[in-house]
mmCIF file of C-alpha atoms in Angstrom:
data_model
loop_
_atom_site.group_PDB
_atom_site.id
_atom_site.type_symbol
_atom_site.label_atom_id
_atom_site.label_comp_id
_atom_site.label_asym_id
_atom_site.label_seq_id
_atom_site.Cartn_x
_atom_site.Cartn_y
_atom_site.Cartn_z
ATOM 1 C CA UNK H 1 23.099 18.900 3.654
ATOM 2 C CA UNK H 2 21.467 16.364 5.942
ATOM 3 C CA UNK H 3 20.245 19.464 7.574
ATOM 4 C CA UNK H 4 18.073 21.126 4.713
ATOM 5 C CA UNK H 5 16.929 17.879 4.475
ATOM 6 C CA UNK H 6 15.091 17.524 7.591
ATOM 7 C CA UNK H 7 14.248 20.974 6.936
ATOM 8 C CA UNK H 8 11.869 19.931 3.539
ATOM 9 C CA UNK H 9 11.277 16.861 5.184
ATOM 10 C CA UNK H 10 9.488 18.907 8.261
ATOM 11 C CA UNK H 11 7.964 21.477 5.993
ATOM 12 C CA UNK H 12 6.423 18.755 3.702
ATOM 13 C CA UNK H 13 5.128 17.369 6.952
ATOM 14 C CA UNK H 14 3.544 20.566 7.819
ATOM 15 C CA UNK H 15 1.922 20.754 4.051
ATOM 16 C CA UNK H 16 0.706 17.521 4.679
ATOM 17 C CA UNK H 17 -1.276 18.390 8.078
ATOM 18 C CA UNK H 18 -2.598 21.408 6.322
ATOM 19 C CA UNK H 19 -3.745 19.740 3.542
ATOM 20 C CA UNK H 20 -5.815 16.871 5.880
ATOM 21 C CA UNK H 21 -7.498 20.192 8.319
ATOM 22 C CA UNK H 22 -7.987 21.705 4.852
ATOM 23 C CA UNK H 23 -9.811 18.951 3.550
ATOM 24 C CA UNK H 24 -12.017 18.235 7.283
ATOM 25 C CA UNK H 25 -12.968 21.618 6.728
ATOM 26 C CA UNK H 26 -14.244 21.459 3.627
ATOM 27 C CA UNK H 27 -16.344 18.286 4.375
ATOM 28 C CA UNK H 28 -14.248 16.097 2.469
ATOM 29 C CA UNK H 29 -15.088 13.374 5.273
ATOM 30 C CA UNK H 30 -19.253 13.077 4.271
ATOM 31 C CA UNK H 31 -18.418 11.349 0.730
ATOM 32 C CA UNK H 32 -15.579 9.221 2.526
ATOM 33 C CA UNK H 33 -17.726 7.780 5.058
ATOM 34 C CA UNK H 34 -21.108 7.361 2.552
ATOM 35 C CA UNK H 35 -18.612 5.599 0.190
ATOM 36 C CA UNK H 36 -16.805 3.415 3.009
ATOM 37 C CA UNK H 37 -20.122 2.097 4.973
ATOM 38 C CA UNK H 38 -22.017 0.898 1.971
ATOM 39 C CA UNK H 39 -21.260 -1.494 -0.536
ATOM 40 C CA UNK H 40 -18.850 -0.062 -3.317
ATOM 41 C CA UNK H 41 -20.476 -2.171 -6.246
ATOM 42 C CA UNK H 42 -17.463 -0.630 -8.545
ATOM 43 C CA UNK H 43 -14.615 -2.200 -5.819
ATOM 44 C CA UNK H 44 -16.390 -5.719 -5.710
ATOM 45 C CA UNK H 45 -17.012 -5.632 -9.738
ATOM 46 C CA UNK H 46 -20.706 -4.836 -10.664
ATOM 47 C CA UNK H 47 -19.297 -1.408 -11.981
ATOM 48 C CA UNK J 1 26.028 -18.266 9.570
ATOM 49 C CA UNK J 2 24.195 -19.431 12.399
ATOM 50 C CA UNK J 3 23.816 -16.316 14.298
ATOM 51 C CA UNK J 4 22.958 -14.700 11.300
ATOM 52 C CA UNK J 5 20.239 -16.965 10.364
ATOM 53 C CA UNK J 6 18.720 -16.378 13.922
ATOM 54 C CA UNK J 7 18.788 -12.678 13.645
ATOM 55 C CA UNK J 8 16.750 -12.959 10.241
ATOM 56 C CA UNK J 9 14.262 -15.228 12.124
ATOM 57 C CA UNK J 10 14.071 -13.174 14.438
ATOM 58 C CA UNK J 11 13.490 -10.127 12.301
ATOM 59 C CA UNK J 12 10.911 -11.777 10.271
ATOM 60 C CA UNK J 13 9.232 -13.053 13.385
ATOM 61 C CA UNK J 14 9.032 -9.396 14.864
ATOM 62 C CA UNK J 15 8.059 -7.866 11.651
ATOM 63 C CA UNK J 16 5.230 -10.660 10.728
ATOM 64 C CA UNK J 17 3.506 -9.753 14.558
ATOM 65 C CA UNK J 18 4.032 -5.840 13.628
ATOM 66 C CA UNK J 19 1.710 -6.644 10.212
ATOM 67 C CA UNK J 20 -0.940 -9.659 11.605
ATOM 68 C CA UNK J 21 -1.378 -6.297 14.336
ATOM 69 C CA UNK J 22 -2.160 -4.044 11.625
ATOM 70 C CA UNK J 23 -4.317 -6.888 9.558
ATOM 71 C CA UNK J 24 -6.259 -7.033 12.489
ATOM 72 C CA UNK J 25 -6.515 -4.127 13.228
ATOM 73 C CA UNK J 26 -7.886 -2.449 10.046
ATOM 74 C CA UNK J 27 -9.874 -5.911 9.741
ATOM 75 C CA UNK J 28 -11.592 -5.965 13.204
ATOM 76 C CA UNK J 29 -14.991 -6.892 12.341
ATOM 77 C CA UNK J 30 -14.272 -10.334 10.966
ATOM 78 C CA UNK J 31 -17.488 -11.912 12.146
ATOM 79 C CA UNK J 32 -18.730 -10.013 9.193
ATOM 80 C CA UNK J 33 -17.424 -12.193 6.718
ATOM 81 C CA UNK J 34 -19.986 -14.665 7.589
ATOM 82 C CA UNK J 35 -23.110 -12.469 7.135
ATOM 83 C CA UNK J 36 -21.877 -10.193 4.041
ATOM 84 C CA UNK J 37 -22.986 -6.786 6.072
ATOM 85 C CA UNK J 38 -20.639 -3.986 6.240
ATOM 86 C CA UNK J 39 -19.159 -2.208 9.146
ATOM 87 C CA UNK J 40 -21.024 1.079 9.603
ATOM 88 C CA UNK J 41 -19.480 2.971 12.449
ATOM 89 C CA UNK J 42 -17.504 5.917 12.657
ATOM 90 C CA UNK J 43 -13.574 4.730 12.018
ATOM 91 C CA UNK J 44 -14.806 4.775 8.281
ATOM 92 C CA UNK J 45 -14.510 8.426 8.581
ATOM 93 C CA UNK J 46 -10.444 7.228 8.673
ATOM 94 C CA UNK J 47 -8.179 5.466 6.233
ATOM 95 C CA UNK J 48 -5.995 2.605 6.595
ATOM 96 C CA UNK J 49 -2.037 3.623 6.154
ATOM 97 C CA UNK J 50 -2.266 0.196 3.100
ATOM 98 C CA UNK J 51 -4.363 -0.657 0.602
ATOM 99 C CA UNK J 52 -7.566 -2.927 2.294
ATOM 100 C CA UNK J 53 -10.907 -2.366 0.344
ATOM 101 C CA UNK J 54 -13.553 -0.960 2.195
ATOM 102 C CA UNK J 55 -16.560 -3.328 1.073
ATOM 103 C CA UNK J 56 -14.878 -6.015 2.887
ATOM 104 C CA UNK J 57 -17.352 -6.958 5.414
ATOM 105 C CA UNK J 58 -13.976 -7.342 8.073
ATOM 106 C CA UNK J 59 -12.650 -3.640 6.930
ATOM 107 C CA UNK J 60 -12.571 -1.039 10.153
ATOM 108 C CA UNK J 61 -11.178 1.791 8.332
ATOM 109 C CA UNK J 62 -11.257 2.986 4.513
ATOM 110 C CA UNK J 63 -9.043 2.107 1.503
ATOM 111 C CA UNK J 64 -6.937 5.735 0.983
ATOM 112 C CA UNK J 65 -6.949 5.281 -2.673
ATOM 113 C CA UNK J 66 -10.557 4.327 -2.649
ATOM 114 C CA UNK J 67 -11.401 7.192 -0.766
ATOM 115 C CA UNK J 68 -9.266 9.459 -2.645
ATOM 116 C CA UNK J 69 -11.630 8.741 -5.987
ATOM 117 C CA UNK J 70 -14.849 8.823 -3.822
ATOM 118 C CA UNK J 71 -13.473 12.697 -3.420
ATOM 119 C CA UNK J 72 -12.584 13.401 -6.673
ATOM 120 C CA UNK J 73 -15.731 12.209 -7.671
ATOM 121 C CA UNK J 74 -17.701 14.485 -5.831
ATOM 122 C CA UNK J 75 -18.003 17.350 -8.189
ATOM 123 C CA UNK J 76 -17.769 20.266 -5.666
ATOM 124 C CA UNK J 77 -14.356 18.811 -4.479
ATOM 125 C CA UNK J 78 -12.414 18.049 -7.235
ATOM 126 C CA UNK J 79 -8.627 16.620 -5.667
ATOM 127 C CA UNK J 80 -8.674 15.178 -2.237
ATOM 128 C CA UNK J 81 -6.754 17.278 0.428
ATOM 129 C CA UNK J 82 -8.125 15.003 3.168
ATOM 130 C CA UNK J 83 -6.937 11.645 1.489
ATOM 131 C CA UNK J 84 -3.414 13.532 0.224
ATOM 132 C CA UNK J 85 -2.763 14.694 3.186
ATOM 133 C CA UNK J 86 -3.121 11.480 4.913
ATOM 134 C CA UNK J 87 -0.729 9.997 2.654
ATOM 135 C CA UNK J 88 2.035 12.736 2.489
ATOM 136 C CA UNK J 89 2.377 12.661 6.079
ATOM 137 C CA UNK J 90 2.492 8.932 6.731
ATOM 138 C CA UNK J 91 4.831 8.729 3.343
ATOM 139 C CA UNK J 92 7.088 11.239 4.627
ATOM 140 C CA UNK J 93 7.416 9.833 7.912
ATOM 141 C CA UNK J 94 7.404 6.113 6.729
ATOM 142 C CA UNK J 95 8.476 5.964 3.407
ATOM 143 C CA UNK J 96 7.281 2.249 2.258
ATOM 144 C CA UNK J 97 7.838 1.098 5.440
ATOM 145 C CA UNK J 98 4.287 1.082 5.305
ATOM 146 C CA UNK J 99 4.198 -1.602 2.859
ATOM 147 C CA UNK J 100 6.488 -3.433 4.221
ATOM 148 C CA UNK J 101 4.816 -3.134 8.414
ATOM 149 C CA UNK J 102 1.419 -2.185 7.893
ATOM 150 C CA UNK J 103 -0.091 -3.202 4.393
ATOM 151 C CA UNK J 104 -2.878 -6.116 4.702
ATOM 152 C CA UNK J 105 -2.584 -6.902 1.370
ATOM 153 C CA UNK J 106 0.949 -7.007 1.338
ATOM 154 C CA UNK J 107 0.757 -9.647 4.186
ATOM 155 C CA UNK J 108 -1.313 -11.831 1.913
ATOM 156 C CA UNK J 109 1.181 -11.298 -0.599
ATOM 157 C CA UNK J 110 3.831 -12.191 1.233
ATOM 158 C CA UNK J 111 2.062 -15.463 2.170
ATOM 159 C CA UNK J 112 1.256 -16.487 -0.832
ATOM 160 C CA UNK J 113 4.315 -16.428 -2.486
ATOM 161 C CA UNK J 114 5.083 -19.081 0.517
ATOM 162 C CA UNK J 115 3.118 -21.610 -1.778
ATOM 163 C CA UNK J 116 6.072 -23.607 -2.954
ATOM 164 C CA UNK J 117 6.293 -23.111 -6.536
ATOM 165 C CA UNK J 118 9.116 -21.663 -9.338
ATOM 166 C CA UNK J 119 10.500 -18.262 -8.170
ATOM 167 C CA UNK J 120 11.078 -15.278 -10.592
ATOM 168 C CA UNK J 121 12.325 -11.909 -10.325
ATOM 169 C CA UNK J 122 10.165 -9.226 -12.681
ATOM 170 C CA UNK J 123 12.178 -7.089 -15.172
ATOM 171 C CA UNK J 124 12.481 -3.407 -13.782
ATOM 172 C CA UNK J 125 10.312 -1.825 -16.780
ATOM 173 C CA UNK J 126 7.229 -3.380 -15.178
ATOM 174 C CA UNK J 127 7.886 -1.594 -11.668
ATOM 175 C CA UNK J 128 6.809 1.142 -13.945
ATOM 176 C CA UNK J 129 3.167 0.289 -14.847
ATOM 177 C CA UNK J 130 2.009 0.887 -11.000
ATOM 178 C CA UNK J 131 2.850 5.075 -11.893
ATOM 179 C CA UNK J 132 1.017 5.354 -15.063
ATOM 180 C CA UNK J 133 -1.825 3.102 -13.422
ATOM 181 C CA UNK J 134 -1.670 6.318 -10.208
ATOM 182 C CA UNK J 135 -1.850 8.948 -13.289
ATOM 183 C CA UNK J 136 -4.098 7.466 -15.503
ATOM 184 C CA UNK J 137 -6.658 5.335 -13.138
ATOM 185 C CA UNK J 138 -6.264 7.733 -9.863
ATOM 186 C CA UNK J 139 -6.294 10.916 -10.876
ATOM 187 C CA UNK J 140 -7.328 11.643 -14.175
ATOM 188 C CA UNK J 141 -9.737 9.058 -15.322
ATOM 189 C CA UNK J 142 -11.942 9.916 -12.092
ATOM 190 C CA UNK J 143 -11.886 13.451 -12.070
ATOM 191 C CA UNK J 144 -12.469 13.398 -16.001
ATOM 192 C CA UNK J 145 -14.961 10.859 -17.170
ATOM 193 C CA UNK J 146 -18.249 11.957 -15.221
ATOM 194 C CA UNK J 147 -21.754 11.519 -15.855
ATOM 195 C CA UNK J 148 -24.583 13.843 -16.830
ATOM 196 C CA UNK J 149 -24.644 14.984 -13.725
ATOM 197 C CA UNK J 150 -21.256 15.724 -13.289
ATOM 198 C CA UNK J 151 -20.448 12.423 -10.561
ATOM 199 C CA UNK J 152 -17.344 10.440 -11.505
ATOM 200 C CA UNK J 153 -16.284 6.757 -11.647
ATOM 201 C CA UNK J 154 -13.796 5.187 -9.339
ATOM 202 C CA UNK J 155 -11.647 3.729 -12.283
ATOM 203 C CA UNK J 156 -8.825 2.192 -10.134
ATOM 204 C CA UNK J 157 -11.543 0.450 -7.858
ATOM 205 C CA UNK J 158 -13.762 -0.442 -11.189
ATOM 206 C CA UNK J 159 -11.347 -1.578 -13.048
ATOM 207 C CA UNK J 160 -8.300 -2.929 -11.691
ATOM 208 C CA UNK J 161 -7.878 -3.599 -8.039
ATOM 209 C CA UNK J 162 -7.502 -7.126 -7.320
ATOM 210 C CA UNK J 163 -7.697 -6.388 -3.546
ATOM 211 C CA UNK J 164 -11.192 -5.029 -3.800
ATOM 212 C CA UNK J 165 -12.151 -8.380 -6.125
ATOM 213 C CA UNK J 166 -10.731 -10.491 -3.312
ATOM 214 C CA UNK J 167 -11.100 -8.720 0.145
ATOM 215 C CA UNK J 168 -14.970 -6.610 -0.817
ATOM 216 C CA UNK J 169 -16.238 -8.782 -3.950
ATOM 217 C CA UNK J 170 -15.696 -12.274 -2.919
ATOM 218 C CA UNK J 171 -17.399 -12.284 0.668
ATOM 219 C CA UNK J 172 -19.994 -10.022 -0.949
ATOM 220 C CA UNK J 173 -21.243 -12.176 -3.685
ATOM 221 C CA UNK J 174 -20.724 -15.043 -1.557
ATOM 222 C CA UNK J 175 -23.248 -13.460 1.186
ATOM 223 C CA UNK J 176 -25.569 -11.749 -1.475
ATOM 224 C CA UNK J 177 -27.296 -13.947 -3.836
ATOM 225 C CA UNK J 178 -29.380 -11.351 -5.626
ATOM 226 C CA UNK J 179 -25.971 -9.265 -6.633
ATOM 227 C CA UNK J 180 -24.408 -12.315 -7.946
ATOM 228 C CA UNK J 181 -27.171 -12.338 -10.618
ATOM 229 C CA UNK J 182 -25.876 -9.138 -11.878
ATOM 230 C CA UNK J 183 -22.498 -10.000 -12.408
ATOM 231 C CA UNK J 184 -21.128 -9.300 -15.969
ATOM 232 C CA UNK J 185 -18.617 -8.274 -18.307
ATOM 233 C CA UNK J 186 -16.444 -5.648 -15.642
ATOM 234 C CA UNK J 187 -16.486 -8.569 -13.002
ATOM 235 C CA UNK J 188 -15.303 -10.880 -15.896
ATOM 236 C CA UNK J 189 -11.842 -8.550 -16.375
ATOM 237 C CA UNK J 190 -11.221 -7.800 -12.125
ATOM 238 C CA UNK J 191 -11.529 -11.454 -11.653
ATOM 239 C CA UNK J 192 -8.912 -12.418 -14.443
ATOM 240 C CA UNK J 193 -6.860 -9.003 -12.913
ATOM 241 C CA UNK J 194 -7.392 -10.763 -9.815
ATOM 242 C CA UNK J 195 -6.640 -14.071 -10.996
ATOM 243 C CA UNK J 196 -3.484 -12.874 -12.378
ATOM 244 C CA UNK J 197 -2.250 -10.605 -9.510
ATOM 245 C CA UNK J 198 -2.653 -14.664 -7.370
ATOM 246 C CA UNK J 199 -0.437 -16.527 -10.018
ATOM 247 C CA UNK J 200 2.221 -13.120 -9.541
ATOM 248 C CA UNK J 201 2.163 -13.110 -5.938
ATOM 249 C CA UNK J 202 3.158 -16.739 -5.966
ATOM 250 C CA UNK J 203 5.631 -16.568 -8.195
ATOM 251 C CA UNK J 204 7.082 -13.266 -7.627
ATOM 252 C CA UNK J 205 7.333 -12.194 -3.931
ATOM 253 C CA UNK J 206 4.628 -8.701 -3.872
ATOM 254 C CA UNK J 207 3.731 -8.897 -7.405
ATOM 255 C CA UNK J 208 0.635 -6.135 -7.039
ATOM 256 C CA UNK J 209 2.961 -4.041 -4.586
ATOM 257 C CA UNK J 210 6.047 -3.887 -7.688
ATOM 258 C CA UNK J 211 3.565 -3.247 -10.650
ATOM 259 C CA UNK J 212 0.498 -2.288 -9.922
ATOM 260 C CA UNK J 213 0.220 -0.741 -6.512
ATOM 261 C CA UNK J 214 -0.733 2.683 -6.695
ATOM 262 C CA UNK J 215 -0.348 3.598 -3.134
ATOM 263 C CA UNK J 216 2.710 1.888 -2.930
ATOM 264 C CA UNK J 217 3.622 4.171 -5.779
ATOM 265 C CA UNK J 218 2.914 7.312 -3.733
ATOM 266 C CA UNK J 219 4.956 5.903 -1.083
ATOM 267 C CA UNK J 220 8.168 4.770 -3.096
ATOM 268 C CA UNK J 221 8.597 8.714 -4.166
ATOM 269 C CA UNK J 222 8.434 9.615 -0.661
ATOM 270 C CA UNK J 223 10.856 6.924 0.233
ATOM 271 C CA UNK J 224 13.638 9.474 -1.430
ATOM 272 C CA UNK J 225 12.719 11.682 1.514
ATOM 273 C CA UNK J 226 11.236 10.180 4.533
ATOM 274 C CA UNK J 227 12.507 10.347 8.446
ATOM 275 C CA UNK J 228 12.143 6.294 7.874
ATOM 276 C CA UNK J 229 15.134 5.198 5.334
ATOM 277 C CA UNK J 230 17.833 3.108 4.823
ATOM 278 C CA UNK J 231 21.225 3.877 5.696
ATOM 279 C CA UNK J 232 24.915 2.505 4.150
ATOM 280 C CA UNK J 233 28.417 3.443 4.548
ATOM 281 C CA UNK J 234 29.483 2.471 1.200
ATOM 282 C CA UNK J 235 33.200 3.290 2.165
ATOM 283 C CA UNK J 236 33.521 0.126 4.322
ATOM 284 C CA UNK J 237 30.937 -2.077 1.849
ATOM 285 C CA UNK J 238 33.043 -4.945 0.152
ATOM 286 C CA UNK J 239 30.226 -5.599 -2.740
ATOM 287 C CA UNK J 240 29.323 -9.291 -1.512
ATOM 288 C CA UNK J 241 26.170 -8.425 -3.070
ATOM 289 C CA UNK J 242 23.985 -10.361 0.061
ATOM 290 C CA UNK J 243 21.744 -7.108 0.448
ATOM 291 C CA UNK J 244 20.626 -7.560 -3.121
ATOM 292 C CA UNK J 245 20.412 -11.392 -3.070
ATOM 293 C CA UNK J 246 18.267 -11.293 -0.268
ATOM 294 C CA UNK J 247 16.181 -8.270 -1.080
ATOM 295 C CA UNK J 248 12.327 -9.068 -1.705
ATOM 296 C CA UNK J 249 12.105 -6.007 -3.944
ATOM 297 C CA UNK J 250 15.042 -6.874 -6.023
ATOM 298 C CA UNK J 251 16.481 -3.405 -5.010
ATOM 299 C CA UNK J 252 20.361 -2.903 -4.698
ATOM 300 C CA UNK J 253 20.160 -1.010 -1.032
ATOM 301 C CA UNK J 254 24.127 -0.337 -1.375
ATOM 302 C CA UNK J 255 23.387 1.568 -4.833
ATOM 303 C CA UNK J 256 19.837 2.814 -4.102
ATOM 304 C CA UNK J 257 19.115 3.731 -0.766
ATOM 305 C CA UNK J 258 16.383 5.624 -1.318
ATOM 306 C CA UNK J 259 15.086 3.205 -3.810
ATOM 307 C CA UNK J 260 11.116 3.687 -4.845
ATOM 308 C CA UNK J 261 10.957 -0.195 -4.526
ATOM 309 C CA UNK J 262 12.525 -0.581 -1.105
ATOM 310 C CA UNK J 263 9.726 -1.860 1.522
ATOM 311 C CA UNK J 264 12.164 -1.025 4.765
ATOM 312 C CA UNK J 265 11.828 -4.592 5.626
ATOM 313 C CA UNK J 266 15.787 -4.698 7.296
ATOM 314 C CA UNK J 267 16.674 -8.067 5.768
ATOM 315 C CA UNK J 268 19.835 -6.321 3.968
ATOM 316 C CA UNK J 269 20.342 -5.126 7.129
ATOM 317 C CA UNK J 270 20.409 -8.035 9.250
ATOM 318 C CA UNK J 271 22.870 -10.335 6.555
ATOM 319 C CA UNK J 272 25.742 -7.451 5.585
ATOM 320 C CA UNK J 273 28.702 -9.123 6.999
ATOM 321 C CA UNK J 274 30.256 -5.714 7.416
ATOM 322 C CA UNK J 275 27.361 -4.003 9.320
ATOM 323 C CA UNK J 276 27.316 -1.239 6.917
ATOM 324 C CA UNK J 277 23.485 -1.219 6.020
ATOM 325 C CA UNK J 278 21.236 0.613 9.302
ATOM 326 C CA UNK J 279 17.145 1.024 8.560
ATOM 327 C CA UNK J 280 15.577 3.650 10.821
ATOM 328 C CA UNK J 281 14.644 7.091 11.561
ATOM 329 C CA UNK J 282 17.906 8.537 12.908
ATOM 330 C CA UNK J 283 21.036 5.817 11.246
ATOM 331 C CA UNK J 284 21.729 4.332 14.639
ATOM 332 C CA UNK J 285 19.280 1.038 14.652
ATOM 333 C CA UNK J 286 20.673 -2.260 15.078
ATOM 334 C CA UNK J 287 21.201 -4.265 12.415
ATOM 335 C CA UNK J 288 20.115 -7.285 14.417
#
């Protein structure tokens, strides 16, 4: 039991990775950083 | 009692260092504060494991579920796989041990409810609200409501997030005298949100981590299967009940384990008389 376990817990770990290089690929990065280094006027509440 | 007593100090003490470390280090650019700029540089391109908002002038790294929405926003991407990714694999490692080690928001929740004042525990139904708020003002509301031009709103960040109010809005409009004259009728509902989420911290220890979190709601369902959990042999547990008095998430570790609530914070660990209760990755760490 424990065993399977750490099986889908190592398999959802490998989904995860994929899922990050997957998204670096696709240049999901460029809208994180524009967001992140100027100021989000929606976070701080001028919508 | 005594030795017991010392051992929770001494957990506390270890665990408090563990999350001023990670407050400082996804807040590293604290002289900041003073000016109102933001950090520009290149760790932006990373998120922080907890929720910290990324217009704070201090922030080093970017707010997960803030970047998540700046994705979905984008209309060629659609559902982060950079952003969920990140999360999965810290989740399933860490379950809401995150919350409980690495969260700067949760530190400042946990210091505020220090502010001497009457202590209540929330009914469970509200530990509910932080879901629908990860449905509703996550993922749909930002991938659905765009403009004419297809770009889409961060609703979680617009809307609710007190953290953003406090940690990116406050130093802002303190440092920025020609956005404070646009302030208005959104500002007026995150600073009562905010205002709110205060009065709940004090009173009720991580008020914003139990309902409204949306991170921490990620986390919790991951807490059912990460290499990070909580361990009891209920066979030798004599039901004192001191895991669940003690408890800062008001969860029953003897009954629920693998609660969605539990932060990994050890104290149930550290007062079972019996030793029964282990927190770590493979069953054997000390209770102490």
């Amino acid at each position: 039991m424990n065993k399977n376990k750490n099986y889908f817990r190592i398999v959802i770990l490998a989904i995860a990775i994929c899922l990050m290089i997957a998204g670096i690929s696709r240049g999901e990065i460029m809208p994180v950083l524009m967001k992140a280094i100027n100021i989000c006027l929606e976070c701080i509440g001028l919508g | 009692m005594k030795i017991k007593e010392d051992n929770l100090f001494r957990k506390n003490i270890r665990r408090k260092i563990i999350q001023l470390a990670a407050f400082g280090f996804t807040n590293s650019h604290v002289g900041n504060i003073a000016t109102g700029r933001i950090y520009k540089g290149d760790w932006k391109n990373f998120c922080s494991p907890g929720i910290n908002c990324y217009s704070c002038p201090a922030a080093g790294l970017s707010c997960p579920i803030g970047a998540m929405q700046a994705v979905e926003n984008t209309p060629r991407f659609g559902i982060s796989f950079y952003v969920l990714g990140f999360i999965l694999a810290l989740g399933v490692i860490f379950g809401r041990a995150i919350c409980g080690y690495a969260c700067p928001f949760g530190l400042i929740q946990e210091l505020l409810h220090k502010i001497p004042s009457p202590k209540k525990h929330l009914p469970k139904p509200f530990t509910y609200i932080k879901f629908l708020l990860l449905i509703v003002f996550v993922f749909l509301l930002p991938a659905l409501l765009n403009d004419s031009y297809g770009i889409g709103s961060p609703t979680f960040c617009k809307y609710i997030c007190p953290a953003g109010t406090l940690e990116g809005g406050l130093p802002i409009l303190l440092t920025h005298p020609e956005l404070r004259k646009k302030l208005g009728g959104i500002f007026s509902i995150k600073a009562a949100i905010l205002l709110i989420t205060l009065t709940g911290c004090i009173i009720c220890c991580r008020f914003f981590c139990k309902v409204m979190c949306p991170l921490g709601a990620i986390y919790g369902l991951l807490n059912k299967i990460s290499f990070y959990r909580v361990h009891v042999e209920k066979e030798k547990c004599v039901s004192c009940g001191a895991c669940h008095d003690i408890c800062p998430m008001d969860v029953n570790p003897v009954r629920q384990p693998e609660s969605a609530e539990c932060i990994r914070c050890g104290k149930c660990a550290v007062v079972c008389p019996k030793h029964v209760i282990c927190v770590g990755f493979t069953g054997n760490s000390s209770p102490s």
